[in-house]
């Protein structure tokens, strides 16, 4: 029987090692911002007018009852677009373990926003692409908020900290609307994101039923190879002793 030379195993192993994907990386900010509107009567908030108040108004209303959803990449890239905030306090959206994505108020204080409704948050409408992902990589997002003293504005204060997981609404076509809530109204619009290239994460796929047979076959093949590598004299001696 012809056997595969052992030296062929080394290139195969090297090839498998070289196929591992690169580490995920956050791309540069892209876009030129978006038209914005205030949603609250006080006017400290800013939301992407077209996306949030027109295209995804129903999804925005559904966020409080939507619940948190584990999302995972469906390819090598995920695109995230920042859609605005209904919170007076500032914060930072980030991908845990990779880095910051967006500043939610981008330097526009609640006081300045209330003073002039034409003042806008520069980061609204911008997007980033996170590349180097593998199929099924978890969407690991976080929202960290800054301390806020709203006394002078007649608003409640906030001590700052990390918000809980985002609520998510499926928009179809691999797009999801995500909303974070740090405290207070529980409307899950303190930080809004449009995410593309993801799907709801599924449980681990069970091993196929044929796997035990495959393992048994490999074990048998290994035994045959060991027998073929045994010197002829040794096999003859073994046969003579057993007889």
PDB file of C-alpha atoms in Angstrom:
ATOM      1  CA  UNK A   1       0.000   0.000   0.000  1.00  0.00           C
ATOM      2  CA  UNK A   2       1.310   3.465  -0.885  1.00  0.00           C
ATOM      3  CA  UNK A   3       1.495   5.855   2.077  1.00  0.00           C
ATOM      4  CA  UNK A   4       1.733   9.649   2.201  1.00  0.00           C
ATOM      5  CA  UNK A   5       5.249  10.793   3.134  1.00  0.00           C
ATOM      6  CA  UNK A   6       5.330  12.383   6.578  1.00  0.00           C
ATOM      7  CA  UNK A   7       7.177  15.411   5.273  1.00  0.00           C
ATOM      8  CA  UNK A   8       3.951  16.532   3.519  1.00  0.00           C
ATOM      9  CA  UNK A   9       2.319  17.106   6.900  1.00  0.00           C
ATOM     10  CA  UNK A  10       4.603  20.054   7.705  1.00  0.00           C
ATOM     11  CA  UNK A  11       3.530  22.305   4.787  1.00  0.00           C
ATOM     12  CA  UNK A  12      -0.110  21.484   5.550  1.00  0.00           C
ATOM     13  CA  UNK A  13       0.271  22.583   9.165  1.00  0.00           C
ATOM     14  CA  UNK A  14       2.067  25.762   8.142  1.00  0.00           C
ATOM     15  CA  UNK A  15      -0.700  26.545   5.664  1.00  0.00           C
ATOM     16  CA  UNK A  16      -3.354  26.097   8.327  1.00  0.00           C
ATOM     17  CA  UNK A  17      -1.498  28.386  10.725  1.00  0.00           C
ATOM     18  CA  UNK A  18      -1.132  31.059   8.065  1.00  0.00           C
ATOM     19  CA  UNK A  19      -4.885  31.122   7.393  1.00  0.00           C
ATOM     20  CA  UNK A  20      -5.686  32.697  10.773  1.00  0.00           C
ATOM     21  CA  UNK A  21      -7.303  36.143  10.381  1.00  0.00           C
ATOM     22  CA  UNK A  22      -5.654  39.400  11.397  1.00  0.00           C
ATOM     23  CA  UNK A  23      -6.646  41.076  14.658  1.00  0.00           C
ATOM     24  CA  UNK A  24      -9.783  43.268  14.422  1.00  0.00           C
ATOM     25  CA  UNK A  25      -9.138  46.980  13.929  1.00  0.00           C
ATOM     26  CA  UNK A  26     -11.331  50.104  14.129  1.00  0.00           C
ATOM     27  CA  UNK A  27     -11.276  52.184  10.957  1.00  0.00           C
ATOM     28  CA  UNK A  28     -11.157  55.979  10.709  1.00  0.00           C
ATOM     29  CA  UNK A  29     -14.210  58.195  11.049  1.00  0.00           C
ATOM     30  CA  UNK A  30     -16.047  58.564   7.748  1.00  0.00           C
ATOM     31  CA  UNK A  31     -18.826  60.833   6.521  1.00  0.00           C
ATOM     32  CA  UNK A  32     -19.687  64.499   6.888  1.00  0.00           C
ATOM     33  CA  UNK A  33     -22.314  64.549   9.608  1.00  0.00           C
ATOM     34  CA  UNK A  34     -26.078  64.687   9.321  1.00  0.00           C
ATOM     35  CA  UNK A  35     -28.981  67.090   9.730  1.00  0.00           C
ATOM     36  CA  UNK A  36     -30.130  67.058  13.349  1.00  0.00           C
ATOM     37  CA  UNK A  37     -33.246  67.799  15.383  1.00  0.00           C
ATOM     38  CA  UNK A  38     -34.016  68.137  19.066  1.00  0.00           C
ATOM     39  CA  UNK A  39     -36.461  65.551  20.336  1.00  0.00           C
ATOM     40  CA  UNK A  40     -37.036  66.891  23.849  1.00  0.00           C
ATOM     41  CA  UNK A  41     -38.813  70.146  24.637  1.00  0.00           C
ATOM     42  CA  UNK A  42     -35.705  71.402  26.462  1.00  0.00           C
ATOM     43  CA  UNK A  43     -33.634  70.947  23.339  1.00  0.00           C
ATOM     44  CA  UNK A  44     -30.431  69.536  24.851  1.00  0.00           C
ATOM     45  CA  UNK A  45     -30.634  66.393  22.737  1.00  0.00           C
ATOM     46  CA  UNK A  46     -29.708  65.898  19.086  1.00  0.00           C
ATOM     47  CA  UNK A  47     -30.873  63.084  16.786  1.00  0.00           C
ATOM     48  CA  UNK A  48     -30.183  62.326  13.126  1.00  0.00           C
ATOM     49  CA  UNK A  49     -33.314  63.811  11.543  1.00  0.00           C
ATOM     50  CA  UNK A  50     -33.619  61.500   8.551  1.00  0.00           C
ATOM     51  CA  UNK A  51     -32.476  58.241  10.096  1.00  0.00           C
ATOM     52  CA  UNK A  52     -34.013  58.385  13.574  1.00  0.00           C
ATOM     53  CA  UNK A  53     -37.049  60.636  13.209  1.00  0.00           C
ATOM     54  CA  UNK A  54     -38.085  59.538   9.707  1.00  0.00           C
ATOM     55  CA  UNK A  55     -36.724  56.164   8.562  1.00  0.00           C
ATOM     56  CA  UNK A  56     -36.476  54.401  11.931  1.00  0.00           C
ATOM     57  CA  UNK A  57     -39.089  56.195  14.030  1.00  0.00           C
ATOM     58  CA  UNK A  58     -40.993  52.953  14.693  1.00  0.00           C
ATOM     59  CA  UNK A  59     -37.802  51.137  15.656  1.00  0.00           C
ATOM     60  CA  UNK A  60     -36.903  53.971  18.036  1.00  0.00           C
ATOM     61  CA  UNK A  61     -40.291  53.645  19.730  1.00  0.00           C
ATOM     62  CA  UNK A  62     -39.801  49.867  20.004  1.00  0.00           C
ATOM     63  CA  UNK A  63     -36.375  50.046  21.711  1.00  0.00           C
ATOM     64  CA  UNK A  64     -37.569  50.181  25.365  1.00  0.00           C
ATOM     65  CA  UNK A  65     -39.416  46.879  25.048  1.00  0.00           C
ATOM     66  CA  UNK A  66     -37.026  45.205  22.640  1.00  0.00           C
ATOM     67  CA  UNK A  67     -34.544  43.859  25.163  1.00  0.00           C
ATOM     68  CA  UNK A  68     -30.867  43.129  24.783  1.00  0.00           C
ATOM     69  CA  UNK A  69     -29.821  40.908  21.873  1.00  0.00           C
ATOM     70  CA  UNK A  70     -26.456  39.210  21.400  1.00  0.00           C
ATOM     71  CA  UNK A  71     -25.218  40.119  17.925  1.00  0.00           C
ATOM     72  CA  UNK A  72     -22.382  38.634  15.879  1.00  0.00           C
ATOM     73  CA  UNK A  73     -20.562  39.517  12.672  1.00  0.00           C
ATOM     74  CA  UNK A  74     -21.785  37.892   9.458  1.00  0.00           C
ATOM     75  CA  UNK A  75     -18.524  38.605   7.643  1.00  0.00           C
ATOM     76  CA  UNK A  76     -15.151  40.269   8.080  1.00  0.00           C
ATOM     77  CA  UNK A  77     -16.489  43.821   8.572  1.00  0.00           C
ATOM     78  CA  UNK A  78     -19.105  45.589  10.674  1.00  0.00           C
ATOM     79  CA  UNK A  79     -20.154  49.194  10.014  1.00  0.00           C
ATOM     80  CA  UNK A  80     -21.413  51.414  12.820  1.00  0.00           C
ATOM     81  CA  UNK A  81     -23.077  54.817  12.325  1.00  0.00           C
ATOM     82  CA  UNK A  82     -23.774  57.146  15.216  1.00  0.00           C
ATOM     83  CA  UNK A  83     -27.343  58.496  15.186  1.00  0.00           C
ATOM     84  CA  UNK A  84     -27.475  60.765  18.227  1.00  0.00           C
ATOM     85  CA  UNK A  85     -28.411  61.095  21.888  1.00  0.00           C
ATOM     86  CA  UNK A  86     -31.377  62.129  23.982  1.00  0.00           C
ATOM     87  CA  UNK A  87     -29.184  62.497  27.073  1.00  0.00           C
ATOM     88  CA  UNK A  88     -27.858  65.747  28.470  1.00  0.00           C
ATOM     89  CA  UNK A  89     -24.703  64.072  29.759  1.00  0.00           C
ATOM     90  CA  UNK A  90     -21.790  63.160  27.518  1.00  0.00           C
ATOM     91  CA  UNK A  91     -20.307  59.743  26.985  1.00  0.00           C
ATOM     92  CA  UNK A  92     -18.197  57.523  24.769  1.00  0.00           C
ATOM     93  CA  UNK A  93     -19.251  54.556  22.680  1.00  0.00           C
ATOM     94  CA  UNK A  94     -16.506  51.960  22.369  1.00  0.00           C
ATOM     95  CA  UNK A  95     -15.788  48.435  21.180  1.00  0.00           C
ATOM     96  CA  UNK A  96     -14.499  46.610  24.245  1.00  0.00           C
ATOM     97  CA  UNK A  97     -10.897  45.554  23.824  1.00  0.00           C
ATOM     98  CA  UNK A  98     -10.416  47.566  20.613  1.00  0.00           C
ATOM     99  CA  UNK A  99     -10.992  51.238  21.419  1.00  0.00           C
ATOM    100  CA  UNK A 100     -13.316  54.240  21.209  1.00  0.00           C
ATOM    101  CA  UNK A 101     -15.890  54.619  18.440  1.00  0.00           C
ATOM    102  CA  UNK A 102     -17.806  57.873  18.999  1.00  0.00           C
ATOM    103  CA  UNK A 103     -18.101  60.763  21.452  1.00  0.00           C
ATOM    104  CA  UNK A 104     -21.839  61.064  22.015  1.00  0.00           C
ATOM    105  CA  UNK A 105     -21.910  64.853  22.435  1.00  0.00           C
ATOM    106  CA  UNK A 106     -18.603  65.627  20.715  1.00  0.00           C
ATOM    107  CA  UNK A 107     -17.986  68.754  22.796  1.00  0.00           C
ATOM    108  CA  UNK A 108     -21.491  70.247  22.570  1.00  0.00           C
ATOM    109  CA  UNK A 109     -22.673  70.791  26.141  1.00  0.00           C
ATOM    110  CA  UNK A 110     -26.317  70.535  27.111  1.00  0.00           C
ATOM    111  CA  UNK A 111     -26.261  74.258  27.980  1.00  0.00           C
ATOM    112  CA  UNK A 112     -25.026  75.275  24.527  1.00  0.00           C
ATOM    113  CA  UNK A 113     -27.508  72.952  22.853  1.00  0.00           C
ATOM    114  CA  UNK A 114     -30.391  74.476  24.805  1.00  0.00           C
ATOM    115  CA  UNK A 115     -29.159  78.010  24.118  1.00  0.00           C
ATOM    116  CA  UNK A 116     -29.199  77.603  20.341  1.00  0.00           C
ATOM    117  CA  UNK A 117     -31.030  74.795  18.559  1.00  0.00           C
ATOM    118  CA  UNK A 118     -28.824  75.286  15.498  1.00  0.00           C
ATOM    119  CA  UNK A 119     -25.800  74.015  17.401  1.00  0.00           C
ATOM    120  CA  UNK A 120     -25.091  70.450  16.323  1.00  0.00           C
ATOM    121  CA  UNK A 121     -23.120  67.449  17.553  1.00  0.00           C
ATOM    122  CA  UNK A 122     -20.349  66.853  15.037  1.00  0.00           C
ATOM    123  CA  UNK A 123     -20.190  63.080  15.470  1.00  0.00           C
ATOM    124  CA  UNK A 124     -23.835  62.441  14.531  1.00  0.00           C
ATOM    125  CA  UNK A 125     -24.028  60.861  11.082  1.00  0.00           C
ATOM    126  CA  UNK A 126     -20.395  59.722  11.102  1.00  0.00           C
ATOM    127  CA  UNK A 127     -19.506  56.059  10.814  1.00  0.00           C
ATOM    128  CA  UNK A 128     -16.672  53.630  11.386  1.00  0.00           C
ATOM    129  CA  UNK A 129     -15.912  50.207   9.951  1.00  0.00           C
ATOM    130  CA  UNK A 130     -14.444  47.540  12.192  1.00  0.00           C
ATOM    131  CA  UNK A 131     -12.472  45.118  10.008  1.00  0.00           C
ATOM    132  CA  UNK A 132     -10.453  41.966  10.469  1.00  0.00           C
ATOM    133  CA  UNK A 133     -13.376  40.126  12.039  1.00  0.00           C
ATOM    134  CA  UNK A 134     -14.238  36.476  11.690  1.00  0.00           C
ATOM    135  CA  UNK A 135     -17.674  35.039  11.038  1.00  0.00           C
ATOM    136  CA  UNK A 136     -19.486  34.845  14.366  1.00  0.00           C
ATOM    137  CA  UNK A 137     -17.308  37.338  16.275  1.00  0.00           C
ATOM    138  CA  UNK A 138     -19.369  38.976  19.007  1.00  0.00           C
ATOM    139  CA  UNK A 139     -20.414  42.628  18.768  1.00  0.00           C
ATOM    140  CA  UNK A 140     -18.891  43.765  22.072  1.00  0.00           C
ATOM    141  CA  UNK A 141     -20.041  47.375  22.500  1.00  0.00           C
ATOM    142  CA  UNK A 142     -20.093  49.544  25.607  1.00  0.00           C
ATOM    143  CA  UNK A 143     -21.303  53.030  26.562  1.00  0.00           C
ATOM    144  CA  UNK A 144     -19.326  54.917  29.219  1.00  0.00           C
ATOM    145  CA  UNK A 145     -20.878  58.132  30.549  1.00  0.00           C
ATOM    146  CA  UNK A 146     -19.322  61.173  32.188  1.00  0.00           C
ATOM    147  CA  UNK A 147     -20.461  62.766  35.435  1.00  0.00           C
ATOM    148  CA  UNK A 148     -23.026  65.524  34.876  1.00  0.00           C
ATOM    149  CA  UNK A 149     -24.306  68.288  37.162  1.00  0.00           C
ATOM    150  CA  UNK A 150     -27.572  69.571  35.739  1.00  0.00           C
ATOM    151  CA  UNK A 151     -28.493  71.887  38.633  1.00  0.00           C
ATOM    152  CA  UNK A 152     -27.952  75.135  36.706  1.00  0.00           C
ATOM    153  CA  UNK A 153     -30.105  73.846  33.859  1.00  0.00           C
ATOM    154  CA  UNK A 154     -32.851  72.437  36.022  1.00  0.00           C
ATOM    155  CA  UNK A 155     -31.899  68.903  35.013  1.00  0.00           C
ATOM    156  CA  UNK A 156     -31.155  65.861  37.098  1.00  0.00           C
ATOM    157  CA  UNK A 157     -27.493  65.062  37.655  1.00  0.00           C
ATOM    158  CA  UNK A 158     -25.666  61.887  36.808  1.00  0.00           C
ATOM    159  CA  UNK A 159     -22.651  60.323  38.522  1.00  0.00           C
ATOM    160  CA  UNK A 160     -21.259  58.710  35.374  1.00  0.00           C
ATOM    161  CA  UNK A 161     -20.235  55.127  34.763  1.00  0.00           C
ATOM    162  CA  UNK A 162     -20.892  52.277  32.354  1.00  0.00           C
ATOM    163  CA  UNK A 163     -24.368  51.733  30.946  1.00  0.00           C
ATOM    164  CA  UNK A 164     -25.998  48.352  30.672  1.00  0.00           C
ATOM    165  CA  UNK A 165     -26.253  46.377  27.433  1.00  0.00           C
ATOM    166  CA  UNK A 166     -28.005  48.009  24.505  1.00  0.00           C
ATOM    167  CA  UNK A 167     -31.507  47.138  23.406  1.00  0.00           C
ATOM    168  CA  UNK A 168     -31.690  46.156  19.739  1.00  0.00           C
ATOM    169  CA  UNK A 169     -34.318  46.201  16.982  1.00  0.00           C
ATOM    170  CA  UNK A 170     -33.859  44.221  13.763  1.00  0.00           C
ATOM    171  CA  UNK A 171     -34.248  46.481  10.713  1.00  0.00           C
ATOM    172  CA  UNK A 172     -33.684  43.658   8.211  1.00  0.00           C
ATOM    173  CA  UNK A 173     -30.880  43.018   5.771  1.00  0.00           C
ATOM    174  CA  UNK A 174     -28.235  42.630   8.464  1.00  0.00           C
ATOM    175  CA  UNK A 175     -29.010  46.079   9.950  1.00  0.00           C
ATOM    176  CA  UNK A 176     -29.909  46.701  13.597  1.00  0.00           C
ATOM    177  CA  UNK A 177     -30.814  49.801  15.609  1.00  0.00           C
ATOM    178  CA  UNK A 178     -29.084  49.791  18.996  1.00  0.00           C
ATOM    179  CA  UNK A 179     -29.996  52.050  21.906  1.00  0.00           C
ATOM    180  CA  UNK A 180     -28.170  52.447  25.234  1.00  0.00           C
ATOM    181  CA  UNK A 181     -29.672  53.660  28.502  1.00  0.00           C
ATOM    182  CA  UNK A 182     -27.448  54.957  31.295  1.00  0.00           C
ATOM    183  CA  UNK A 183     -30.142  56.023  33.776  1.00  0.00           C
ATOM    184  CA  UNK A 184     -33.457  57.836  34.068  1.00  0.00           C
ATOM    185  CA  UNK A 185     -36.184  57.653  31.440  1.00  0.00           C
ATOM    186  CA  UNK A 186     -35.442  54.101  30.230  1.00  0.00           C
ATOM    187  CA  UNK A 187     -36.176  55.083  26.640  1.00  0.00           C
ATOM    188  CA  UNK A 188     -32.879  53.540  25.473  1.00  0.00           C
ATOM    189  CA  UNK A 189     -31.892  56.522  23.375  1.00  0.00           C
ATOM    190  CA  UNK A 190     -28.989  57.922  25.417  1.00  0.00           C
ATOM    191  CA  UNK A 191     -26.760  56.692  22.567  1.00  0.00           C
ATOM    192  CA  UNK A 192     -28.124  55.388  19.274  1.00  0.00           C
ATOM    193  CA  UNK A 193     -26.246  53.302  16.710  1.00  0.00           C
ATOM    194  CA  UNK A 194     -27.093  51.883  13.308  1.00  0.00           C
ATOM    195  CA  UNK A 195     -25.083  48.682  12.884  1.00  0.00           C
ATOM    196  CA  UNK A 196     -24.680  46.787   9.602  1.00  0.00           C
ATOM    197  CA  UNK A 197     -23.151  43.389   8.898  1.00  0.00           C
ATOM    198  CA  UNK A 198     -24.476  41.561  11.961  1.00  0.00           C
ATOM    199  CA  UNK A 199     -27.093  38.985  12.905  1.00  0.00           C
ATOM    200  CA  UNK A 200     -28.439  37.574  16.124  1.00  0.00           C
ATOM    201  CA  UNK A 201     -25.868  35.239  17.611  1.00  0.00           C
ATOM    202  CA  UNK A 202     -26.811  31.571  17.651  1.00  0.00           C
ATOM    203  CA  UNK A 203     -25.873  28.759  19.992  1.00  0.00           C
ATOM    204  CA  UNK A 204     -22.842  26.643  19.194  1.00  0.00           C
ATOM    205  CA  UNK A 205     -23.489  24.205  16.367  1.00  0.00           C
ATOM    206  CA  UNK A 206     -23.541  20.600  17.665  1.00  0.00           C
ATOM    207  CA  UNK A 207     -21.052  18.162  16.237  1.00  0.00           C
ATOM    208  CA  UNK A 208     -22.388  16.036  13.349  1.00  0.00           C
ATOM    209  CA  UNK A 209     -23.536  12.506  14.145  1.00  0.00           C
ATOM    210  CA  UNK A 210     -20.954  11.053  11.758  1.00  0.00           C
ATOM    211  CA  UNK A 211     -18.047  12.421  13.807  1.00  0.00           C
ATOM    212  CA  UNK A 212     -17.563   9.265  15.931  1.00  0.00           C
ATOM    213  CA  UNK A 213     -17.282   7.195  12.730  1.00  0.00           C
ATOM    214  CA  UNK A 214     -14.768   9.661  11.330  1.00  0.00           C
ATOM    215  CA  UNK A 215     -12.643   9.454  14.488  1.00  0.00           C
ATOM    216  CA  UNK A 216     -12.815   5.668  14.422  1.00  0.00           C
ATOM    217  CA  UNK A 217     -11.623   5.672  10.827  1.00  0.00           C
ATOM    218  CA  UNK A 218      -8.703   7.942  11.659  1.00  0.00           C
ATOM    219  CA  UNK A 219      -7.728   5.704  14.574  1.00  0.00           C
ATOM    220  CA  UNK A 220      -7.778   2.658  12.301  1.00  0.00           C
ATOM    221  CA  UNK A 221      -5.701   4.492   9.697  1.00  0.00           C
ATOM    222  CA  UNK A 222      -3.133   5.413  12.346  1.00  0.00           C
ATOM    223  CA  UNK A 223      -2.906   1.747  13.356  1.00  0.00           C
ATOM    224  CA  UNK A 224      -2.347   0.676   9.758  1.00  0.00           C
ATOM    225  CA  UNK A 225       0.434   3.234   9.340  1.00  0.00           C
ATOM    226  CA  UNK A 226       2.150   2.034  12.522  1.00  0.00           C
ATOM    227  CA  UNK A 227       1.971  -1.534  11.286  1.00  0.00           C
ATOM    228  CA  UNK A 228       3.444  -0.569   7.907  1.00  0.00           C
ATOM    229  CA  UNK A 229       6.294   1.279   9.599  1.00  0.00           C
ATOM    230  CA  UNK A 230       7.219  -1.824  11.671  1.00  0.00           C
ATOM    231  CA  UNK A 231      10.253  -3.713  10.203  1.00  0.00           C
ATOM    232  CA  UNK A 232       9.389  -6.976   8.404  1.00  0.00           C
ATOM    233  CA  UNK A 233      11.581  -9.025  10.711  1.00  0.00           C
ATOM    234  CA  UNK A 234       9.806  -7.687  13.782  1.00  0.00           C
ATOM    235  CA  UNK A 235       6.387  -8.558  12.358  1.00  0.00           C
ATOM    236  CA  UNK A 236       7.603 -12.059  11.458  1.00  0.00           C
ATOM    237  CA  UNK A 237       8.946 -12.618  14.950  1.00  0.00           C
ATOM    238  CA  UNK A 238       5.688 -11.426  16.456  1.00  0.00           C
ATOM    239  CA  UNK A 239       3.748 -13.782  14.190  1.00  0.00           C
ATOM    240  CA  UNK A 240       5.991 -16.710  15.173  1.00  0.00           C
ATOM    241  CA  UNK A 241       5.591 -16.053  18.904  1.00  0.00           C
ATOM    242  CA  UNK A 242       1.814 -15.728  18.667  1.00  0.00           C
ATOM    243  CA  UNK A 243       1.583 -19.038  16.830  1.00  0.00           C
TER     244      UNK A 243
END
